[in-house]
Short mmCIF file of C-alpha atoms in Angstrom, two decimals:
data_model
loop_
_atom_site.label_atom_id
_atom_site.label_comp_id
_atom_site.label_asym_id
_atom_site.label_seq_id
_atom_site.Cartn_x
_atom_site.Cartn_y
_atom_site.Cartn_z
CA MET B 1 114.35 -94.86 15.38
CA SER B 2 118.20 -95.86 14.76
CA GLU B 3 121.24 -93.64 12.88
CA GLN B 4 124.47 -95.12 11.80
CA THR B 5 127.31 -93.25 11.06
CA GLU B 6 131.38 -93.11 9.74
CA SER B 7 130.14 -96.96 7.96
CA THR B 8 133.27 -98.52 5.84
CA THR B 9 132.36 -101.90 3.68
CA PRO B 10 133.12 -104.90 5.73
CA SER B 11 136.36 -105.64 5.77
CA SER B 12 137.56 -109.26 5.31
CA ALA B 13 141.51 -108.78 7.46
CA GLU B 14 142.13 -111.73 8.98
CA ASP B 15 145.33 -110.23 11.30
CA THR B 16 143.42 -107.46 12.44
CA PRO B 17 140.40 -108.82 14.55
CA MET B 18 137.37 -106.52 14.52
CA ARG B 19 135.70 -105.48 18.11
CA ALA B 20 132.54 -104.34 19.03
CA ALA B 21 130.91 -102.80 21.98
CA ILE B 22 127.71 -101.50 22.39
CA ASP B 23 126.50 -98.71 25.41
CA ILE B 24 123.40 -99.78 26.69
CA GLY B 25 121.75 -96.49 28.00
CA THR B 26 118.85 -95.25 29.67
CA ASN B 27 118.01 -93.07 26.41
CA SER B 28 119.46 -94.29 23.64
CA PHE B 29 121.30 -97.67 22.53
CA HIS B 30 125.25 -96.81 20.93
CA LEU B 31 127.31 -99.47 18.90
CA VAL B 32 130.96 -98.80 17.71
CA VAL B 33 132.58 -101.44 15.46
CA ALA B 34 136.65 -101.25 15.48
CA GLN B 35 139.33 -102.76 13.76
CA ALA B 36 142.51 -103.42 16.20
CA ASP B 37 145.88 -101.45 15.20
CA ALA B 38 149.38 -103.01 15.85
CA SER B 39 149.75 -100.14 18.58
CA GLY B 40 146.74 -101.31 20.38
CA GLY B 41 144.49 -98.74 19.07
CA PHE B 42 141.87 -99.13 17.08
CA ASP B 43 139.88 -97.68 13.81
CA VAL B 44 136.34 -97.09 13.28
CA LEU B 45 134.62 -99.17 11.28
CA THR B 46 131.50 -98.04 11.46
CA THR B 47 128.77 -96.63 14.38
CA GLU B 48 124.85 -97.11 15.33
CA LYS B 49 122.83 -95.20 17.44
CA GLU B 50 119.31 -96.07 18.21
CA MET B 51 117.11 -93.96 20.94
CA VAL B 52 115.23 -96.71 22.77
CA ARG B 53 113.77 -95.23 26.06
CA LEU B 54 114.39 -98.16 28.13
CA GLY B 55 114.10 -96.23 31.06
CA SER B 56 110.77 -94.24 30.16
CA GLY B 57 107.09 -94.99 31.66
CA ALA B 58 108.19 -95.64 35.04
CA HIS B 59 108.46 -93.09 37.71
CA GLU B 60 112.12 -93.48 39.13
CA MET B 61 113.37 -95.78 36.93
CA LYS B 62 111.87 -98.64 39.46
CA ARG B 63 110.76 -100.94 36.67
CA LEU B 64 111.62 -101.51 32.86
CA GLN B 65 107.96 -102.04 31.09
CA PRO B 66 107.33 -104.50 28.65
CA ASP B 67 107.35 -102.27 25.50
CA ALA B 68 110.65 -100.79 26.56
CA ILE B 69 112.87 -104.03 27.33
CA ASP B 70 110.81 -105.32 23.45
CA ARG B 71 112.49 -102.18 21.99
CA GLY B 72 115.77 -102.85 23.28
CA ILE B 73 115.66 -106.45 22.67
CA ALA B 74 115.09 -105.85 18.85
CA ALA B 75 117.83 -102.53 19.15
CA LEU B 76 120.24 -105.43 20.66
CA GLN B 77 119.28 -108.17 17.76
CA ARG B 78 119.85 -105.25 15.16
CA MET B 79 123.20 -104.20 16.43
CA ALA B 80 124.33 -107.58 17.20
CA GLU B 81 124.02 -108.49 13.52
CA VAL B 82 125.58 -105.59 12.28
CA ALA B 83 128.74 -106.17 14.39
CA LYS B 84 128.33 -109.82 12.93
CA SER B 85 128.13 -108.27 9.42
CA PHE B 86 131.92 -106.53 9.99
CA GLY B 87 132.97 -109.70 11.30
CA ALA B 88 133.58 -108.88 14.77
CA VAL B 89 134.85 -111.73 17.00
CA ASP B 90 134.10 -110.24 20.63
CA VAL B 91 130.97 -107.93 21.15
CA VAL B 92 131.09 -106.32 24.83
CA ALA B 93 127.97 -104.55 26.02
CA VAL B 94 127.71 -102.79 29.18
CA ALA B 95 124.34 -101.12 30.75
CA THR B 96 124.18 -98.29 32.97
CA SER B 97 121.33 -96.46 34.79
CA ALA B 98 118.24 -97.96 33.66
CA VAL B 99 119.39 -101.84 34.03
CA ARG B 100 120.90 -101.63 37.16
CA GLU B 101 118.39 -99.57 38.78
CA ALA B 102 115.60 -102.17 37.59
CA SER B 103 113.75 -104.85 39.85
CA ASN B 104 113.72 -106.55 36.30
CA GLY B 105 116.85 -105.98 34.84
CA ASN B 106 117.63 -109.41 34.96
CA GLU B 107 114.74 -110.38 32.61
CA PHE B 108 116.21 -107.82 29.94
CA ILE B 109 119.51 -109.40 30.65
CA GLU B 110 118.31 -113.29 29.78
CA ARG B 111 116.48 -112.04 27.33
CA ALA B 112 119.19 -110.31 25.60
CA ARG B 113 121.14 -113.21 25.85
CA VAL B 114 118.30 -115.41 24.63
CA GLU B 115 117.39 -113.46 21.92
CA ALA B 116 120.07 -111.56 20.92
CA GLY B 117 123.14 -113.58 21.53
CA VAL B 118 124.35 -110.53 23.41
CA ASN B 119 126.33 -111.33 26.79
CA ILE B 120 125.39 -107.91 29.01
CA GLU B 121 127.39 -106.61 31.95
CA VAL B 122 125.77 -103.56 34.16
CA ILE B 123 128.50 -101.82 35.84
CA ALA B 124 128.45 -99.20 38.23
CA GLY B 125 128.12 -94.99 37.71
CA ILE B 126 131.54 -94.92 39.14
CA GLU B 127 132.79 -97.77 36.40
CA GLU B 128 130.92 -95.44 33.71
CA ALA B 129 132.60 -92.46 34.91
CA ARG B 130 135.96 -94.54 34.68
CA LEU B 131 135.22 -96.18 31.00
CA ILE B 132 133.73 -92.61 29.62
CA HIS B 133 137.17 -90.94 30.54
CA LEU B 134 139.09 -93.72 28.56
CA GLY B 135 137.05 -92.57 25.80
CA VAL B 136 136.91 -89.21 25.91
CA LEU B 137 140.86 -89.61 26.32
CA GLN B 138 140.97 -91.06 22.45
CA ALA B 139 139.15 -88.43 21.12
CA LEU B 140 140.52 -84.90 22.64
CA PRO B 141 143.77 -83.70 23.30
CA VAL B 142 143.76 -83.70 27.00
CA PHE B 143 146.09 -86.05 28.70
CA ASP B 144 148.35 -83.91 30.49
CA ARG B 145 145.32 -81.20 31.74
CA ARG B 146 143.45 -81.53 34.83
CA LEU B 147 140.20 -82.30 33.36
CA ILE B 148 136.53 -82.32 34.81
CA LEU B 149 134.26 -84.75 32.78
CA ALA B 150 130.57 -84.14 32.79
CA ASP B 151 128.33 -87.44 31.03
CA ILE B 152 124.72 -86.58 31.46
CA GLY B 153 122.74 -89.58 30.16
CA GLY B 154 118.37 -89.98 30.54
CA GLY B 155 119.23 -91.81 34.46
CA SER B 156 122.11 -90.41 35.58
CA THR B 157 125.04 -88.29 35.46
CA GLU B 158 128.65 -88.98 35.71
CA LEU B 159 131.06 -86.48 37.27
CA LEU B 160 134.80 -86.72 37.41
CA VAL B 161 138.48 -85.06 37.72
CA GLY B 162 141.19 -86.75 36.18
CA GLN B 163 145.06 -85.84 34.73
CA ALA B 164 147.23 -88.23 32.90
CA GLY B 165 144.64 -90.94 32.44
CA GLU B 166 144.37 -91.25 36.38
CA VAL B 167 140.62 -90.63 37.90
CA ILE B 168 141.37 -88.41 40.43
CA GLU B 169 137.79 -88.46 41.91
CA ALA B 170 134.53 -89.25 40.22
CA ARG B 171 130.92 -89.53 41.69
CA SER B 172 127.67 -91.14 39.80
CA MET B 173 124.14 -89.43 40.73
CA LYS B 174 120.82 -90.08 40.24
CA LEU B 175 120.22 -87.18 37.60
CA GLY B 176 119.35 -87.83 34.18
CA SER B 177 117.26 -86.10 31.27
CA ILE B 178 115.00 -88.54 31.38
CA ARG B 179 114.69 -88.50 35.31
CA LEU B 180 114.08 -84.90 35.34
CA THR B 181 111.88 -85.04 32.33
CA GLN B 182 109.27 -87.09 34.06
CA ARG B 183 109.83 -85.35 37.52
CA PHE B 184 109.35 -81.70 36.19
CA PHE B 185 108.23 -81.80 32.69
CA PRO B 186 106.03 -84.87 32.45
CA ASP B 187 103.76 -83.30 29.87
CA GLY B 188 106.58 -81.30 27.51
CA GLU B 189 105.47 -78.14 28.68
CA MET B 190 107.65 -75.61 31.03
CA ASN B 191 106.79 -72.41 32.53
CA LYS B 192 109.24 -70.38 34.85
CA LYS B 193 108.27 -72.62 37.74
CA SER B 194 108.57 -75.61 36.79
CA ILE B 195 112.30 -74.32 35.23
CA ALA B 196 112.91 -73.14 39.24
CA ALA B 197 111.84 -76.27 41.04
CA CYS B 198 114.31 -78.40 38.64
CA ARG B 199 117.08 -76.35 38.99
CA GLN B 200 116.44 -75.64 42.98
CA TYR B 201 116.01 -79.59 42.82
CA VAL B 202 119.24 -80.07 41.21
CA ARG B 203 121.39 -77.72 42.91
CA ALA B 204 120.81 -79.21 46.12
CA ALA B 205 121.93 -82.64 44.68
CA LEU B 206 124.83 -81.22 43.94
CA ALA B 207 126.00 -79.11 46.47
CA PRO B 208 127.85 -81.90 48.34
CA VAL B 209 129.16 -83.05 44.96
CA SER B 210 130.71 -80.28 44.04
CA ARG B 211 132.36 -79.11 46.97
CA GLU B 212 133.88 -82.82 47.02
CA LEU B 213 134.91 -82.31 43.67
CA GLY B 214 135.25 -78.37 43.10
CA GLY B 215 138.84 -78.34 44.77
CA HIS B 216 141.01 -79.63 42.36
CA GLN B 217 141.12 -76.55 40.40
CA PRO B 218 140.36 -78.47 36.93
CA GLU B 219 142.02 -76.62 33.69
CA ILE B 220 139.41 -77.57 30.93
CA ALA B 221 136.05 -78.83 31.64
CA VAL B 222 134.54 -81.76 29.00
CA GLY B 223 131.26 -83.08 28.48
CA SER B 224 129.62 -85.71 26.78
CA SER B 225 126.60 -87.53 25.96
CA GLY B 226 123.89 -86.68 23.37
CA THR B 227 122.57 -84.28 25.94
CA ILE B 228 125.36 -81.97 25.88
CA SER B 229 126.22 -82.66 22.07
CA THR B 230 122.75 -81.88 21.17
CA LEU B 231 123.07 -78.58 23.40
CA ALA B 232 126.61 -78.03 21.87
CA ALA B 233 124.90 -78.16 17.89
CA MET B 234 122.50 -75.61 19.26
CA ALA B 235 124.67 -73.01 20.89
CA ALA B 236 126.63 -72.80 17.47
CA ALA B 237 123.43 -72.67 15.68
CA ALA B 238 122.37 -69.35 17.54
CA ARG B 239 125.53 -68.18 16.41
CA GLY B 240 125.34 -68.98 12.82
CA GLU B 241 127.85 -71.67 12.73
CA VAL B 242 126.25 -76.00 11.58
CA LEU B 243 129.00 -78.37 13.24
CA ARG B 244 130.61 -80.57 10.82
CA SER B 245 131.81 -82.46 13.98
CA VAL B 246 130.32 -81.98 17.40
CA ASN B 247 134.16 -83.28 18.47
CA GLY B 248 136.03 -80.40 20.38
CA ALA B 249 133.25 -78.02 19.54
CA VAL B 250 133.02 -75.64 22.58
CA PHE B 251 130.06 -73.34 24.04
CA SER B 252 130.01 -70.38 26.82
CA SER B 253 127.78 -70.55 29.76
CA ASP B 254 125.97 -67.50 28.31
CA GLU B 255 125.13 -69.52 25.37
CA LEU B 256 123.70 -72.04 27.53
CA GLU B 257 121.32 -69.77 29.07
CA ALA B 258 120.58 -68.33 25.93
CA VAL B 259 119.83 -71.84 24.57
CA ILE B 260 117.28 -72.67 27.43
CA ASP B 261 115.96 -69.01 27.22
CA SER B 262 115.33 -70.40 23.64
CA ILE B 263 113.62 -73.68 24.90
CA ALA B 264 111.51 -72.32 26.97
CA ALA B 265 110.45 -69.30 24.77
CA THR B 266 109.08 -71.93 22.40
CA ASP B 267 105.63 -74.07 22.38
CA ARG B 268 105.90 -77.31 22.74
CA ASP B 269 105.09 -78.28 19.24
CA LYS B 270 107.45 -75.82 17.16
CA ARG B 271 110.25 -76.71 19.62
CA LYS B 272 111.61 -79.28 16.82
CA ASP B 273 112.28 -76.09 14.72
CA ILE B 274 114.86 -74.82 16.63
CA PRO B 275 118.09 -74.31 15.24
CA GLY B 276 120.43 -77.37 15.98
CA ILE B 277 117.96 -79.22 18.57
CA ASP B 278 117.95 -82.87 17.80
CA GLU B 279 114.14 -83.51 17.28
CA ARG B 280 114.47 -86.96 18.95
CA ARG B 281 115.62 -85.24 22.48
CA VAL B 282 113.03 -82.38 21.90
CA ASP B 283 110.69 -83.84 24.74
CA ILE B 284 113.69 -84.25 27.45
CA ILE B 285 116.23 -81.72 26.23
CA THR B 286 114.85 -78.82 28.97
CA GLY B 287 115.65 -81.32 31.81
CA GLY B 288 119.06 -82.07 30.56
CA ALA B 289 119.89 -78.27 29.48
CA VAL B 290 118.52 -77.13 33.18
CA LEU B 291 121.02 -79.71 34.69
CA LEU B 292 124.28 -79.00 33.02
CA SER B 293 123.63 -75.18 33.28
CA GLU B 294 123.60 -76.26 37.11
CA ILE B 295 126.87 -78.38 36.66
CA PHE B 296 128.38 -74.82 34.97
CA ARG B 297 127.20 -73.08 38.40
CA ALA B 298 128.31 -75.80 40.82
CA PHE B 299 131.92 -75.67 39.12
CA ASP B 300 132.38 -72.66 38.51
CA LEU B 301 132.87 -73.04 34.79
CA THR B 302 132.56 -70.25 32.04
CA GLU B 303 133.13 -72.93 28.82
CA MET B 304 132.80 -76.33 27.76
CA THR B 305 134.66 -78.56 25.22
CA VAL B 306 132.68 -81.90 23.88
CA SER B 307 133.81 -84.64 23.28
CA GLY B 308 132.71 -86.86 20.89
CA PHE B 309 133.88 -90.23 22.35
CA ALA B 310 132.23 -91.87 24.99
CA LEU B 311 131.24 -95.18 26.89
CA ARG B 312 131.26 -97.02 24.37
CA GLU B 313 134.69 -96.06 22.74
CA GLY B 314 136.36 -96.52 26.66
CA VAL B 315 134.80 -100.10 27.07
CA LEU B 316 136.19 -101.33 23.24
CA LEU B 317 140.02 -100.01 25.01
CA ASP B 318 139.81 -101.02 28.66
CA ARG B 319 138.36 -104.63 27.01
CA PHE B 320 140.39 -104.75 23.51
CA GLY B 321 143.33 -102.59 23.96
CA GLY B 322 145.57 -104.37 25.81
CA SER B 323 145.17 -103.11 29.72
CA ARG B 324 142.75 -105.61 31.19
CA THR B 325 145.54 -108.66 30.47
CA ALA B 326 148.88 -108.15 31.22
CA GLY B 327 149.80 -111.97 31.52
CA LEU B 328 148.88 -114.94 34.15
CA ASP B 329 151.75 -113.45 36.48
CA ARG B 330 149.59 -110.08 38.12
CA LEU B 331 146.76 -108.17 37.72
CA SER B 332 146.72 -105.41 35.08
CA ASP B 333 147.88 -102.29 37.01
CA LEU B 334 144.37 -99.94 37.04
CA ARG B 335 142.76 -103.14 38.81
CA ARG B 336 145.78 -104.38 40.68
CA THR B 337 146.30 -100.32 42.36
CA ASN B 338 142.91 -100.52 43.42
CA VAL B 339 142.12 -103.60 44.85
CA GLU B 340 145.77 -103.39 46.95
CA ARG B 341 144.61 -99.51 47.91
CA MET B 342 141.50 -101.18 48.94
CA ALA B 343 143.07 -103.55 51.41
CA ALA B 344 145.56 -101.35 52.95
CA SER B 345 143.14 -99.05 53.93
CA LEU B 346 141.09 -102.60 55.64
CA ASP B 347 143.52 -105.17 56.33
CA PRO B 348 145.26 -105.03 59.60
CA ASP B 349 147.90 -107.43 58.15
CA LEU B 350 148.47 -106.98 54.54
CA ASP B 351 151.71 -108.90 54.41
CA HIS B 352 149.57 -111.94 55.47
CA ALA B 353 146.97 -111.12 52.03
CA ALA B 354 149.57 -110.85 49.86
CA THR B 355 151.14 -114.10 50.67
CA CYS B 356 147.88 -115.82 50.46
CA ALA B 357 147.90 -113.83 46.85
CA HIS B 358 151.38 -115.42 46.05
CA LEU B 359 150.14 -118.84 47.25
CA ALA B 360 146.99 -119.14 45.43
CA GLY B 361 147.96 -117.56 42.15
CA GLN B 362 150.44 -121.02 42.13
CA LEU B 363 147.84 -123.45 43.40
CA PHE B 364 145.71 -121.70 40.50
CA ASP B 365 148.76 -122.14 37.93
CA ARG B 366 149.68 -125.66 38.88
CA THR B 367 146.42 -126.82 39.16
CA GLN B 368 145.07 -125.62 36.04
CA ARG B 369 145.03 -128.88 34.36
CA LEU B 370 142.23 -130.12 36.72
CA HIS B 371 140.34 -126.76 36.70
CA HIS B 372 140.39 -125.46 33.44
CA LEU B 373 139.89 -122.34 34.51
CA ASP B 374 141.90 -118.82 32.66
CA ALA B 375 143.62 -115.32 33.26
CA ALA B 376 140.51 -113.97 33.78
CA ASP B 377 139.48 -116.31 36.83
CA ARG B 378 142.74 -116.21 37.98
CA GLU B 379 142.91 -112.39 38.41
CA LEU B 380 139.67 -112.60 40.45
CA LEU B 381 141.77 -115.23 42.79
CA VAL B 382 144.27 -112.97 43.70
CA ALA B 383 141.90 -109.82 44.09
CA GLY B 384 139.74 -112.35 46.70
CA ALA B 385 142.81 -113.05 48.10
CA LEU B 386 144.36 -109.69 48.37
CA LEU B 387 140.94 -108.68 50.22
CA HIS B 388 139.45 -111.57 51.71
CA ASN B 389 140.24 -110.03 55.23
CA VAL B 390 138.72 -106.55 55.06
CA GLY B 391 135.43 -107.49 57.04
CA LEU B 392 137.78 -107.49 59.81
CA PHE B 393 137.81 -103.47 59.22
CA ILE B 394 133.60 -104.36 60.93
CA SER B 395 134.25 -106.77 63.75
CA HIS B 396 136.06 -110.16 63.74
CA SER B 397 132.93 -111.95 63.89
CA SER B 398 131.45 -113.06 60.72
CA HIS B 399 134.43 -111.00 58.90
CA HIS B 400 133.68 -113.61 56.20
CA LYS B 401 130.28 -112.17 55.47
CA HIS B 402 131.22 -108.40 56.55
CA GLY B 403 133.95 -108.60 53.76
CA TYR B 404 131.59 -109.72 51.38
CA TYR B 405 129.30 -107.12 52.34
CA VAL B 406 132.05 -103.97 51.95
CA ILE B 407 133.56 -105.44 48.56
CA ARG B 408 130.34 -105.59 47.25
CA ASN B 409 129.33 -102.26 47.56
CA THR B 410 132.62 -99.94 47.65
CA ASP B 411 133.34 -97.78 44.92
CA ARG B 412 136.79 -98.10 45.06
CA LEU B 413 136.87 -101.29 42.36
CA THR B 414 136.71 -99.71 39.32
CA GLY B 415 138.00 -101.48 36.56
CA PHE B 416 136.05 -104.47 37.26
CA ALA B 417 132.80 -105.04 36.06
CA GLN B 418 129.92 -105.52 38.41
CA HIS B 419 129.62 -109.57 38.27
CA GLU B 420 133.56 -109.57 38.25
CA ILE B 421 133.14 -107.31 42.12
CA GLU B 422 130.28 -109.84 42.91
CA MET B 423 132.54 -112.91 41.70
CA ILE B 424 135.74 -111.09 44.08
CA ALA B 425 133.24 -110.80 46.91
CA LEU B 426 132.11 -114.44 46.85
CA ILE B 427 134.96 -115.37 46.56
CA ALA B 428 136.27 -113.55 49.70
CA ARG B 429 133.12 -114.28 51.65
CA TYR B 430 133.63 -118.21 51.26
CA HIS B 431 137.61 -118.34 52.24
CA ARG B 432 136.26 -119.36 55.78
CA ARG B 433 133.40 -121.13 57.82
CA GLY B 434 130.80 -122.34 55.69
CA ARG B 435 130.26 -124.37 52.18
CA PRO B 436 128.97 -122.63 49.10
CA LYS B 437 124.88 -123.21 49.47
CA GLU B 438 122.52 -123.13 47.27
CA ARG B 439 120.12 -121.57 50.36
CA HIS B 440 123.14 -118.40 50.42
CA ARG B 441 121.10 -115.63 48.37
CA GLU B 442 123.66 -114.30 46.68
CA PHE B 443 125.14 -117.40 45.71
CA ALA B 444 122.24 -118.85 44.42
CA SER B 445 121.84 -115.78 41.55
CA LEU B 446 124.70 -117.12 40.23
CA SER B 447 124.53 -119.15 36.53
CA PRO B 448 125.77 -122.98 37.42
CA ASP B 449 129.39 -122.23 36.09
CA ASP B 450 130.20 -118.76 37.86
CA GLN B 451 128.80 -121.52 41.19
CA GLN B 452 131.75 -123.51 39.93
CA ARG B 453 134.22 -121.21 39.42
CA VAL B 454 133.59 -119.71 43.27
CA ARG B 455 134.22 -123.18 44.70
CA ILE B 456 137.30 -123.81 42.81
CA LEU B 457 138.57 -120.44 43.43
CA ALA B 458 137.57 -120.38 46.94
CA GLY B 459 138.63 -123.55 47.55
CA LEU B 460 141.90 -122.69 45.96
CA LEU B 461 142.45 -119.71 48.84
CA ARG B 462 141.68 -121.79 51.86
CA ILE B 463 144.46 -123.87 50.67
CA ALA B 464 146.62 -120.82 50.51
CA ILE B 465 144.94 -119.20 54.11
CA GLY B 466 146.44 -122.59 55.54
CA LEU B 467 149.65 -122.38 54.38
CA ASP B 468 149.96 -119.47 56.05
CA ARG B 469 148.66 -120.27 59.01
CA SER B 470 151.08 -118.73 61.45
CA HIS B 471 151.15 -115.24 59.82
CA ALA B 472 155.03 -115.24 59.06
CA ALA B 473 155.61 -116.22 55.24
CA ARG B 474 157.09 -119.61 55.87
CA VAL B 475 155.89 -120.80 52.59
CA GLN B 476 157.20 -119.66 49.80
CA SER B 477 156.14 -121.48 47.34
CA LEU B 478 154.47 -125.51 46.54
CA ARG B 479 154.74 -127.97 43.97
CA VAL B 480 152.02 -129.87 42.74
CA LEU B 481 151.65 -133.34 41.79
CA VAL B 482 148.86 -134.46 40.24
CA ASP B 483 148.69 -138.76 39.64
CA THR B 484 145.66 -139.31 37.48
CA ALA B 485 146.20 -143.20 37.54
CA ALA B 486 144.17 -144.07 40.12
CA ASP B 487 140.14 -143.82 39.67
CA ARG B 488 139.78 -140.92 41.61
CA SER B 489 142.79 -138.40 40.92
CA VAL B 490 145.28 -137.24 43.81
CA VAL B 491 146.66 -134.13 44.38
CA THR B 492 149.86 -133.68 46.64
CA ILE B 493 150.46 -130.05 47.52
CA GLU B 494 154.43 -130.30 48.95
CA PRO B 495 155.15 -126.51 50.47
CA LEU B 496 158.67 -125.70 50.22
CA GLY B 497 160.13 -123.04 52.89
CA HIS B 498 163.10 -120.77 53.75
CA ASP B 499 165.68 -123.00 54.51
CA ASP B 500 165.90 -121.66 57.86
CA ALA B 501 162.09 -122.09 58.07
CA GLU B 502 160.45 -123.96 61.24
CA ASP B 503 158.66 -126.95 60.54
CA LEU B 504 155.55 -126.42 58.89
CA GLU B 505 153.61 -129.07 60.92
CA LEU B 506 150.98 -125.99 61.41
CA GLU B 507 150.49 -125.04 57.81
CA LEU B 508 150.13 -128.70 56.63
CA TYR B 509 147.55 -129.41 58.95
CA ALA B 510 145.40 -126.06 58.46
CA ALA B 511 145.87 -126.29 54.66
CA THR B 512 144.60 -129.98 55.22
CA GLU B 513 142.01 -128.76 57.43
CA ARG B 514 140.58 -126.21 54.57
CA SER B 515 140.94 -128.59 51.87
CA LYS B 516 137.80 -130.39 51.74
CA LEU B 517 136.00 -127.75 49.20
CA LEU B 518 138.38 -127.65 46.45
CA ALA B 519 138.91 -131.53 46.49
CA ASP B 520 134.82 -131.81 46.14
CA ALA B 521 134.99 -129.13 43.60
CA LEU B 522 137.29 -131.04 41.67
CA GLY B 523 136.25 -134.56 42.22
CA VAL B 524 140.01 -135.31 44.01
CA ASP B 525 141.47 -136.48 47.09
CA ILE B 526 144.37 -133.77 48.16
CA VAL B 527 147.09 -134.89 50.17
CA LEU B 528 149.15 -131.91 51.93
CA GLN B 529 152.65 -133.26 52.60
CA ARG B 530 156.51 -131.85 52.88
CA SER B 531 158.94 -131.77 49.95
CA SER B 532 159.68 -135.40 49.51
CA ILE B 533 163.11 -135.60 50.98
CA SER B 534 161.49 -135.23 54.28
CA ASP B 535 159.93 -137.81 56.21
CA THR B 536 157.02 -136.18 57.69
CA THR B 537 154.19 -137.93 57.79
CA PRO B 538 151.27 -136.70 55.51
CA PHE B 539 148.01 -135.42 56.25
CA GLN B 540 145.16 -136.52 53.97
CA SER B 541 141.81 -134.13 53.49
CA GLY B 542 138.92 -136.92 54.24
#
């Protein structure tokens, strides 16, 4: 079942590109198509929602069921056609709880790519919370107020404390309306015992999170998602109001409890007639309502304001609003800040990491005519360089492997999609020792194009690390000469140090020893030598 709202006639304007975002949720899929404006914002052209129930029919959502996958692909095909009809030049699709938890999630992702032409990013729960926050800030005038945000999905709930556009704390929990329904109300029936059991379960799960997030004293509570919007509409109907727009609607804790009592007192077959209820959510509304009630209790909330914007609008702003790309010379502020914070807490020699990142970025720029990678790849390289030694936090032995684990499993890299975090982790993992091999499970799972990107980016990082072998930042910049006259191109790298720098023989030797991965990836010979004004005998890679 689909619903299309806020639609206008497809535009033919060529000076303002159309963008689209798809939120692939456990319960429903959401599409938004928007036109960028000169200020970096967006005018929404159309939105569409389909209740797919991608995460239904599987206990604890460990696998996507075949019929659910089929429904999901059909919905994506329709949404892709809508986006195309409006002339959307970019479509970003993000998947949440159901896909990221399912053991066969890759089957759905591959079918989406082949059958619907939609490339899916699977995002972590913490990243999901950050993007929802960005969506909320576009819908409500709460930027300068400390807020607590709750978003209840079918498979997970995201909780966040934020202010002035910054995420102060965020958590993602495996609690959702579908998940709780399957566990406590599988047949749609409920009674005092099942509701009490559900409350006890949710209360126990929320206890540690409420201790961690509850001390921030938020000024306002904000809720997003279909579950919370439906509960707000039901509360409004109970007081004799019909919401023209759910955005900005407010309901109290007493009204929420009255809604729960009304649901519990109504026979299953008649719940669809309760004023304000979305009949498509009749079978899962109780689990979501109990969950929200316990969130109110855990954080001592008296009322909640509803945001009409959530994940999909946050994705639009994040991906296309100018905040993710800040030129070739630096990472975007949010992403760079989180990388630097992580490095600062785990790397014992930040100056070395910063030097390697600087040199790796120069190497990337000055060999671009050979590798043809873009600004997004450069950003991943710089992040991998800044984090390449975080594995030392665990042990010096095999710290490159420890580094992969730490980066891949952190929740600190908000701003990066899961695939980007995987790429950063692999770039850091291959900064030393063995080369990427097909027998390495994580590397083998990448597409051939991404495998080549890892080889190139890790190869660039290895040379940069060699050029700071002394950890003294003797090399300040690089000159790179590319000779394509011969059958096999020759890349000559000339490090330039301080005027009073000591001899760079150690750096030249170390960089040469580490150059073979890049040489093989690019199919070139690499020569490391002092600046051409020097008589230093060059070292040459084998």
